[in-house]
Short mmCIF file of C-alpha atoms and ligand atoms in Angstrom, two decimals:
data_model
loop_
_atom_site.label_atom_id
_atom_site.label_comp_id
_atom_site.label_asym_id
_atom_site.label_seq_id
_atom_site.Cartn_x
_atom_site.Cartn_y
_atom_site.Cartn_z
CA UNK A 1 -0.14 -0.15 -0.16
CA UNK A 2 1.41 3.58 -0.96
CA UNK A 3 1.42 6.29 1.54
CA UNK A 4 -1.09 8.14 -0.20
CA UNK A 5 -3.55 4.98 0.04
CA UNK A 6 -3.02 4.85 3.32
CA UNK A 7 -3.62 8.76 3.98
CA UNK A 8 -7.14 7.91 2.21
CA UNK A 9 -7.95 5.36 4.30
CA UNK A 10 -7.00 6.87 7.50
CA UNK A 11 -9.19 9.86 6.23
CA UNK A 12 -12.13 7.62 5.26
CA UNK A 13 -12.14 6.01 8.66
CA UNK A 14 -12.25 9.32 10.46
CA UNK A 15 -14.92 10.32 8.37
CA UNK A 16 -16.30 6.88 9.19
CA UNK A 17 -15.94 7.58 12.86
CA UNK A 18 -17.16 10.94 12.90
CA UNK A 19 -20.24 10.11 11.34
CA UNK A 20 -21.02 7.58 13.57
CA UNK A 21 -20.40 9.80 16.64
CA UNK A 22 -22.24 12.61 15.45
CA UNK A 23 -25.44 13.05 17.67
CA UNK A 24 -27.58 14.90 15.18
CA UNK A 25 -27.97 12.37 12.67
CA UNK A 26 -31.64 11.75 12.54
CA UNK A 27 -33.25 8.80 11.18
CA UNK A 28 -37.09 8.21 11.27
CA UNK A 29 -38.83 5.16 10.30
CA UNK A 30 -35.48 4.00 8.41
CA UNK A 31 -34.83 6.94 6.16
CA UNK A 32 -31.90 9.57 7.55
CA UNK A 33 -33.53 12.97 7.32
CA UNK A 34 -30.46 14.93 8.86
CA UNK A 35 -29.98 17.04 5.73
CA UNK A 36 -33.59 17.42 5.13
CA UNK A 37 -34.15 21.25 4.54
CA UNK A 38 -36.84 23.24 6.33
CA UNK A 39 -40.22 22.50 5.63
CA UNK A 40 -41.05 24.24 2.40
CA UNK A 41 -44.73 24.94 1.50
CA UNK A 42 -47.51 25.93 -1.21
CA UNK A 43 -50.79 27.16 -0.75
CA UNK A 44 -54.01 26.90 -3.14
CA UNK A 45 -57.44 28.25 -3.51
CA UNK A 46 -59.89 25.42 -3.85
CA UNK A 47 -63.08 24.30 -2.02
CA UNK A 48 -63.65 27.91 -1.10
CA UNK A 49 -60.73 27.84 1.17
CA UNK A 50 -57.13 27.46 1.63
CA UNK A 51 -54.95 24.01 0.81
CA UNK A 52 -51.49 23.60 2.24
CA UNK A 53 -49.09 21.36 0.58
CA UNK A 54 -45.95 20.88 2.88
CA UNK A 55 -42.89 18.92 2.68
CA UNK A 56 -39.58 18.27 4.25
CA UNK A 57 -37.02 16.98 1.31
CA UNK A 58 -33.72 16.68 0.44
CA UNK A 59 -32.44 19.61 -1.00
CA UNK A 60 -31.62 17.95 -4.26
CA UNK A 61 -35.75 16.86 -4.61
CA UNK A 62 -36.50 20.58 -4.45
CA UNK A 63 -37.52 21.08 -8.52
CA UNK A 64 -39.23 17.79 -8.24
CA UNK A 65 -41.28 18.80 -5.53
CA UNK A 66 -41.98 22.02 -7.21
CA UNK A 67 -42.96 20.85 -10.64
CA UNK A 68 -45.50 18.31 -8.44
CA UNK A 69 -46.86 21.48 -7.00
CA UNK A 70 -47.43 23.24 -10.08
CA UNK A 71 -48.55 20.46 -12.05
CA UNK A 72 -49.85 17.03 -10.90
CA UNK A 73 -51.24 18.34 -7.48
CA UNK A 74 -52.46 21.67 -8.65
CA UNK A 75 -54.48 19.48 -11.51
CA UNK A 76 -55.86 17.25 -8.83
CA UNK A 77 -57.19 19.77 -6.58
CA UNK A 78 -58.64 21.52 -9.61
CA UNK A 79 -60.24 18.26 -10.85
CA UNK A 80 -61.82 16.92 -7.76
CA UNK A 81 -63.16 20.45 -6.44
CA UNK A 82 -64.74 21.16 -10.09
CA UNK A 83 -66.76 17.96 -9.96
CA UNK A 84 -67.83 18.35 -6.83
CA UNK A 85 -68.58 21.65 -7.08
CA UNK A 86 -72.60 22.90 -6.92
CA UNK A 87 -72.01 24.90 -10.02
CA UNK A 88 -68.98 24.33 -11.83
CA UNK A 89 -69.06 24.08 -15.78
CA UNK A 90 -67.75 19.81 -15.58
CA UNK A 91 -69.39 19.29 -11.95
CA UNK A 92 -71.32 15.98 -11.70
CA UNK A 93 -72.82 17.25 -8.79
CA UNK A 94 -74.52 19.83 -10.82
CA UNK A 95 -75.77 17.94 -13.22
CA UNK A 96 -77.06 15.51 -10.95
CA UNK A 97 -78.92 18.33 -9.15
CA UNK A 98 -80.43 19.49 -12.32
CA UNK A 99 -81.68 16.32 -13.52
CA UNK A 100 -85.10 15.13 -13.17
CA UNK A 101 -86.41 12.16 -10.82
CA UNK A 102 -85.31 8.68 -11.30
CA UNK A 103 -82.58 9.87 -14.28
CA UNK A 104 -79.34 7.95 -14.83
CA UNK A 105 -76.19 9.88 -15.25
CA UNK A 106 -72.58 8.88 -16.11
CA UNK A 107 -70.37 10.02 -13.77
CA UNK A 108 -66.10 10.19 -13.38
CA UNK A 109 -64.08 8.15 -11.52
CA UNK A 110 -63.51 10.35 -8.70
CA UNK A 111 -67.21 11.33 -8.49
CA UNK A 112 -67.75 7.69 -8.20
CA UNK A 113 -64.84 7.18 -5.52
CA UNK A 114 -66.19 10.14 -3.49
CA UNK A 115 -69.50 8.75 -3.42
CA UNK A 116 -68.82 5.45 -2.61
CA UNK A 117 -67.04 6.74 0.40
CA UNK A 118 -70.40 8.88 1.38
CA UNK A 119 -72.46 5.68 1.02
CA UNK A 120 -69.94 3.82 3.45
CA UNK A 121 -70.33 7.00 5.82
CA UNK A 122 -74.07 7.13 5.64
CA UNK A 123 -74.51 3.46 6.23
CA UNK A 124 -71.92 3.86 9.16
CA UNK A 125 -73.68 6.68 11.04
CA UNK A 126 -77.01 5.25 10.21
CA UNK A 127 -77.56 8.50 8.18
CA UNK A 128 -76.00 11.35 10.18
CA UNK A 129 -73.76 11.73 7.61
CA UNK A 130 -76.33 12.44 4.46
CA UNK A 131 -74.99 13.68 1.38
CA UNK A 132 -78.12 14.37 0.45
CA UNK A 133 -79.03 17.67 2.03
CA UNK A 134 -78.22 20.41 -0.52
CA UNK A 135 -81.50 21.47 -0.29
CA UNK A 136 -81.64 21.71 3.06
CA UNK A 137 -78.36 23.27 3.13
CA UNK A 138 -79.27 26.18 0.56
CA UNK A 139 -82.96 26.47 2.47
CA UNK A 140 -81.12 27.52 5.75
CA UNK A 141 -78.76 29.85 3.50
CA UNK A 142 -75.56 27.62 4.11
CA UNK A 143 -74.56 27.17 0.32
CA UNK A 144 -71.84 29.16 -1.32
CA UNK A 145 -74.29 31.69 -2.82
CA UNK A 146 -75.09 32.99 0.51
CA UNK A 147 -70.93 33.79 0.87
CA UNK A 148 -71.12 36.05 -2.14
CA UNK A 149 -71.83 39.89 -1.11
CA UNK A 150 -73.86 40.11 -4.19
CA UNK A 151 -76.86 37.74 -2.42
CA UNK A 152 -80.49 38.67 -3.49
CA UNK A 153 -83.34 36.44 -3.06
CA UNK A 154 -83.77 34.05 -6.23
CA UNK A 155 -85.60 30.80 -5.20
CA UNK A 156 -89.17 30.48 -4.10
CA UNK A 157 -87.91 29.89 -0.56
CA UNK A 158 -85.18 32.45 -0.26
CA UNK A 159 -85.52 35.06 2.66
CA UNK A 160 -84.04 38.74 2.11
CA UNK A 161 -82.19 38.40 5.32
CA UNK A 162 -81.51 34.91 5.65
CA UNK A 163 -79.50 35.66 9.10
CA UNK A 164 -82.12 36.81 10.91
CA UNK A 165 -85.51 35.13 9.38
CA UNK A 166 -86.37 31.50 9.31
CA UNK A 167 -87.46 29.48 6.46
CA UNK A 168 -91.03 28.43 5.72
CA UNK A 169 -91.72 24.91 7.70
CA UNK A 170 -93.32 23.87 4.33
CA UNK A 171 -89.97 23.88 3.05
CA UNK A 172 -88.12 22.14 5.93
CA UNK A 173 -90.35 19.22 5.77
CA UNK A 174 -90.37 18.95 2.04
CA UNK A 175 -86.51 19.16 1.67
CA UNK A 176 -86.16 16.56 4.56
CA UNK A 177 -88.57 14.07 2.66
CA UNK A 178 -86.19 14.36 -0.65
CA UNK A 179 -82.98 13.21 1.25
CA UNK A 180 -83.32 9.63 1.44
CA UNK A 181 -80.09 8.92 0.05
CA UNK A 182 -80.73 5.05 0.22
CA UNK A 183 -82.75 5.50 -2.71
CA UNK A 184 -80.05 6.80 -5.19
CA UNK A 185 -77.96 3.95 -6.57
CA UNK A 186 -74.51 4.70 -7.49
CA UNK A 187 -72.59 1.75 -9.68
CA UNK A 188 -69.92 0.69 -11.87
CA UNK A 189 -70.76 -0.58 -15.19
CA UNK A 190 -68.48 -1.56 -17.93
CA UNK A 191 -65.84 0.88 -17.99
CA UNK A 192 -68.11 3.77 -16.83
CA UNK A 193 -69.62 4.88 -13.52
CA UNK A 194 -73.02 5.51 -12.89
CA UNK A 195 -75.79 7.40 -10.64
CA UNK A 196 -79.37 6.63 -10.54
CA UNK A 197 -81.18 9.37 -8.92
CA UNK A 198 -83.92 9.06 -6.56
CA UNK A 199 -87.46 8.94 -7.76
CA UNK A 200 -88.81 11.21 -5.08
CA UNK A 201 -90.21 14.22 -5.85
CA UNK A 202 -91.53 16.95 -3.32
CA UNK A 203 -94.16 20.20 -4.52
CA UNK A 204 -94.30 23.31 -2.21
CA UNK A 205 -96.14 26.39 -3.91
CA UNK A 206 -96.66 24.65 -7.18
CA UNK A 207 -92.68 24.02 -7.73
CA UNK A 208 -91.34 20.49 -8.05
CA UNK A 209 -88.39 19.57 -6.40
CA UNK A 210 -86.16 16.56 -6.60
CA UNK A 211 -82.98 15.12 -4.37
CA UNK A 212 -79.97 17.32 -4.90
CA UNK A 213 -76.57 16.87 -3.43
CA UNK A 214 -74.17 18.73 -1.49
CA UNK A 215 -70.47 16.56 -1.34
CA UNK A 216 -68.96 19.43 0.84
CA UNK A 217 -68.80 17.20 4.03
CA UNK A 218 -66.55 14.48 2.67
CA UNK A 219 -65.02 16.09 -0.76
CA UNK A 220 -62.08 18.00 1.30
CA UNK A 221 -61.12 14.91 3.48
CA UNK A 222 -60.96 12.89 -0.25
CA UNK A 223 -58.71 15.43 -1.74
CA UNK A 224 -56.46 15.68 1.47
CA UNK A 225 -56.13 11.80 0.77
CA UNK A 226 -55.48 12.05 -2.75
CA UNK A 227 -52.83 15.09 -2.62
CA UNK A 228 -50.99 12.61 -0.01
CA UNK A 229 -51.20 9.58 -1.91
CA UNK A 230 -49.53 11.87 -5.21
CA UNK A 231 -47.02 12.90 -2.55
CA UNK A 232 -46.14 9.24 -1.48
CA UNK A 233 -45.81 7.95 -4.97
CA UNK A 234 -43.38 10.19 -5.92
CA UNK A 235 -41.67 9.51 -2.83
CA UNK A 236 -42.00 12.70 -0.62
CA UNK A 237 -42.88 10.95 2.75
CA UNK A 238 -42.33 13.72 4.93
CA UNK A 239 -44.79 16.30 5.34
CA UNK A 240 -48.73 17.17 5.26
CA UNK A 241 -51.92 18.55 3.26
CA UNK A 242 -54.28 20.82 5.11
CA UNK A 243 -57.29 21.61 3.90
CA UNK A 244 -59.23 24.71 5.09
CA UNK A 245 -57.81 23.24 8.72
CA UNK A 246 -60.66 21.04 8.76
CA UNK A 247 -59.20 18.06 7.04
CA UNK A 248 -55.46 17.21 6.85
CA UNK A 249 -53.54 14.18 5.65
CA UNK A 250 -50.17 13.82 7.92
CA UNK A 251 -47.05 11.96 6.67
CA UNK A 252 -44.24 11.94 8.79
CA UNK A 253 -42.55 14.85 10.72
CA UNK A 254 -38.50 15.03 9.89
CA UNK A 255 -37.89 17.14 13.23
CA UNK A 256 -38.40 15.86 16.73
CA UNK A 257 -41.50 17.84 18.08
CA UNK A 258 -41.63 18.42 22.05
CA UNK A 259 -43.99 15.96 23.77
CA UNK A 260 -44.39 14.24 20.07
CA UNK A 261 -42.66 10.76 19.40
CA UNK A 262 -40.06 11.10 16.52
CA UNK A 263 -41.94 11.01 13.21
CA UNK A 264 -44.99 12.58 14.38
CA UNK A 265 -46.71 16.08 14.10
CA UNK A 266 -48.43 17.81 16.65
CA UNK A 267 -51.48 18.99 15.78
CA UNK A 268 -53.30 21.63 17.88
CA UNK A 269 -57.29 21.61 17.53
CA UNK A 270 -59.13 25.07 17.62
CA UNK A 271 -61.21 25.94 20.70
CA UNK A 272 -64.55 26.08 19.73
CA UNK A 273 -65.61 28.91 22.55
CA UNK A 274 -62.19 30.79 22.21
CA UNK A 275 -61.35 32.22 19.28
CA UNK A 276 -57.95 31.70 18.00
CA UNK A 277 -57.19 29.50 20.92
CA UNK A 278 -56.85 25.82 21.25
CA UNK A 279 -58.25 22.97 23.09
CA UNK A 280 -56.38 19.95 22.37
CA UNK A 281 -53.21 18.74 20.94
CA UNK A 282 -52.95 15.92 19.08
CA UNK A 283 -50.01 13.64 17.65
CA UNK A 284 -50.30 12.18 14.52
CA UNK A 285 -48.25 10.19 12.06
CA UNK A 286 -49.41 8.53 8.47
CA UNK A 287 -52.89 9.60 9.47
CA UNK A 288 -55.70 11.76 8.95
CA UNK A 289 -57.94 13.77 10.78
CA UNK A 290 -61.14 16.15 10.21
CA UNK A 291 -62.93 18.44 12.31
CA UNK A 292 -66.62 20.09 12.67
CA UNK A 293 -68.27 22.08 14.79
CA UNK A 294 -71.12 24.77 14.85
CA UNK A 295 -68.45 27.38 16.09
CA UNK A 296 -67.44 28.49 12.26
CA UNK A 297 -70.23 29.01 10.13
CA UNK A 298 -73.25 29.99 12.00
CA UNK A 299 -76.18 32.64 12.62
CA UNK A 300 -78.41 33.04 16.15
CA UNK A 301 -81.66 33.88 16.18
CA UNK A 302 -83.59 34.14 19.62
CA UNK A 303 -80.58 32.87 21.71
CA UNK A 304 -80.59 29.65 19.24
CA UNK A 305 -77.74 28.90 17.10
CA UNK A 306 -78.23 27.65 13.19
CA UNK A 307 -75.17 26.19 11.93
CA UNK A 308 -74.02 24.89 8.30
CA UNK A 309 -74.40 21.12 9.65
CA UNK A 310 -78.09 19.86 9.06
CA UNK A 311 -79.47 16.98 11.41
CA UNK A 312 -80.85 14.73 8.46
CA UNK A 313 -83.83 13.58 10.91
CA UNK A 314 -85.07 17.15 11.47
CA UNK A 315 -83.94 18.74 8.39
CA UNK A 316 -82.94 22.02 10.62
CA UNK A 317 -79.43 23.12 11.90
CA UNK A 318 -78.12 20.35 14.33
CA UNK A 319 -78.82 21.20 18.04
CA UNK A 320 -76.77 18.40 19.75
CA UNK A 321 -74.35 19.10 22.98
CA UNK A 322 -71.11 18.44 20.36
CA UNK A 323 -69.75 21.51 19.90
CA UNK A 324 -67.00 20.29 18.08
CA UNK A 325 -65.61 16.88 16.95
CA UNK A 326 -62.56 15.63 15.41
CA UNK A 327 -61.93 12.20 13.86
CA UNK A 328 -58.36 10.80 13.67
CA UNK A 329 -57.76 7.60 10.93
CA UNK A 330 -56.73 6.23 7.96
CA UNK A 331 -59.00 7.71 5.65
CA UNK A 332 -59.37 11.57 5.62
CA UNK A 333 -62.77 11.18 3.54
CA UNK A 334 -64.10 9.63 6.27
CA UNK A 335 -62.95 10.92 9.11
CA UNK A 336 -64.19 14.34 7.26
CA UNK A 337 -67.64 12.36 7.12
CA UNK A 338 -67.56 11.06 10.61
CA UNK A 339 -66.84 14.43 12.06
CA UNK A 340 -70.14 15.92 10.70
CA UNK A 341 -72.08 12.90 11.83
CA UNK A 342 -70.52 13.04 14.96
CA UNK A 343 -71.98 16.34 15.69
CA UNK A 344 -75.47 15.71 14.53
CA UNK A 345 -75.47 12.24 16.51
CA UNK A 346 -74.84 13.98 20.22
CA UNK A 347 -71.92 13.04 22.60
CA UNK A 348 -73.42 9.89 23.82
CA UNK A 349 -74.21 8.62 20.26
CA UNK A 350 -71.23 9.74 18.59
CA UNK A 351 -69.08 7.88 21.36
CA UNK A 352 -70.93 4.62 20.93
CA UNK A 353 -70.67 4.97 17.12
CA UNK A 354 -67.14 5.68 17.61
CA UNK A 355 -66.69 1.91 19.31
CA UNK A 356 -67.76 0.21 16.21
CA UNK A 357 -65.58 2.43 13.88
CA UNK A 358 -62.45 0.45 13.87
CA UNK A 359 -58.87 2.53 13.79
CA UNK A 360 -60.97 5.51 14.09
CA UNK A 361 -60.54 7.89 17.25
CA UNK A 362 -62.12 10.96 18.22
CA UNK A 363 -61.81 14.27 20.10
CA UNK A 364 -65.02 16.03 21.05
CA UNK A 365 -65.89 19.08 22.88
CA UNK A 366 -69.34 18.41 25.04
CA UNK A 367 -71.24 21.73 25.32
CA UNK A 368 -71.73 22.18 29.73
CA UNK A 369 -73.16 24.94 31.47
CA UNK A 370 -69.44 26.14 32.50
CA UNK A 371 -68.01 25.58 28.89
CA UNK A 372 -67.47 22.30 27.57
CA UNK A 373 -66.02 19.09 28.66
CA UNK A 374 -63.69 16.84 26.77
CA UNK A 375 -64.52 13.15 25.53
CA UNK A 376 -61.57 11.78 23.90
CA UNK A 377 -59.82 8.49 23.47
CA UNK A 378 -57.35 9.87 20.56
CA UNK A 379 -53.62 10.28 21.41
CA UNK A 380 -53.11 13.70 22.57
CA UNK A 381 -53.97 16.00 25.56
CA UNK A 382 -56.34 18.46 26.52
CA UNK A 383 -54.36 21.95 26.42
P1 ADP B 401 -66.34 22.28 6.76
O1 ADP B 401 -67.09 21.71 5.00
O2 ADP B 401 -66.94 23.49 7.11
O3 ADP B 401 -65.36 21.42 6.64
P2 ADP B 401 -67.84 19.77 7.50
O4 ADP B 401 -67.16 18.62 7.26
O5 ADP B 401 -68.53 19.55 8.62
O6 ADP B 401 -67.60 21.17 7.62
O7 ADP B 401 -69.33 19.63 6.53
C1 ADP B 401 -70.58 20.51 6.66
C2 ADP B 401 -71.05 20.80 5.06
O8 ADP B 401 -71.47 19.59 4.55
C3 ADP B 401 -72.14 21.87 5.35
O9 ADP B 401 -71.56 22.87 5.35
C4 ADP B 401 -72.97 21.49 3.91
O10 ADP B 401 -72.58 21.73 3.00
C5 ADP B 401 -72.95 19.48 4.38
N1 ADP B 401 -73.67 19.20 5.48
C6 ADP B 401 -74.53 19.79 6.09
N2 ADP B 401 -75.04 18.86 6.94
C7 ADP B 401 -74.58 17.60 6.85
C8 ADP B 401 -74.54 16.00 6.84
N3 ADP B 401 -75.39 15.79 7.84
N4 ADP B 401 -74.17 15.52 6.52
C9 ADP B 401 -73.53 15.53 5.33
N5 ADP B 401 -73.02 16.60 4.89
C10 ADP B 401 -73.59 17.89 5.41
MG1 MG B 402 -67.06 16.98 7.36
#
């Protein structure tokens, strides 16, 4: 061995020793993330809210992530939100809502997947999650058209001031009678996907109404799952997708956070009573969560709160003791649907239902005279 070779060998040994002694090397689930750069994120405007897609990654992959953000991920978000929107040009929901009772419509594979999950959630929650409540949502003033500054009454049941005037009882009952989602069939045949609208009709003041879909209670969760899947398929296993702070799909965390285990994200859940404050800290890795509640979109008339979640058993905004519910588990779409259902069901039935949902945990803020109590079996703690 020449002198030079010995020198290189010694240098290599020194580097190896140094690396093994270095306390700053971080390995998460078998991946060395020591040189992963600080978290990189981008935001989008879809579903009338903000979506954040955030990743830790080695610097060499930054361009690849950027092209995914601007390409496949943006396209997917755009595709899902337009297919499920109430009024988009190529929206399957809009086409369904405009169709006659009993009509069969061909739908996109994405819509089929969302509807299949919605059917599952409808059945799992004994109908508390119900995607066929669009007319009731609209009647109570919670469709997207009411968020626009130029709202003016255009439907027979519209009120000039929908936040201070209650709808007519005849509409509440008629729209409730159209919300039987079990009468709506979803199926695959050949290479196509189809939906057959329920044959129910209801007439009020000479106008005939048919069933209408609203997939806002599951669409954001579905989109969070879809984007996380794109990231994973492309080798990005560290990061998260957050849609409107209500549905999140989390992968691994490349940084150790105080109180959390290596790889876990700390996710704080907003307080239902104190604006900008959190009431629960949860720890999540390679999983999802969704939050619903009556504290973000609501109005009050005569001391009663009317929120955007409709009780499918009364046709009115829900009135249970659940101020907010978060559900944690593998599918963000199902977490999204379950968290809405938990609000409708109230704490007792929600906890009973949770016992049957394998792999899903919850945190629920239950209204009390003093404020609220917390019921939870999720990994985390009250703060
Ligand atoms: P957000 O969309 O604010 O995250 P949710 O996930 O709880 O809140 O979904 C509530 C939305 O779903 C409502 O704005 C409405 O469009 C629709 N919706 C209302 N009540 C129900 C229900 N019981 N089941 C399914 N969807 C519902
Ligand atoms: Mg929901």
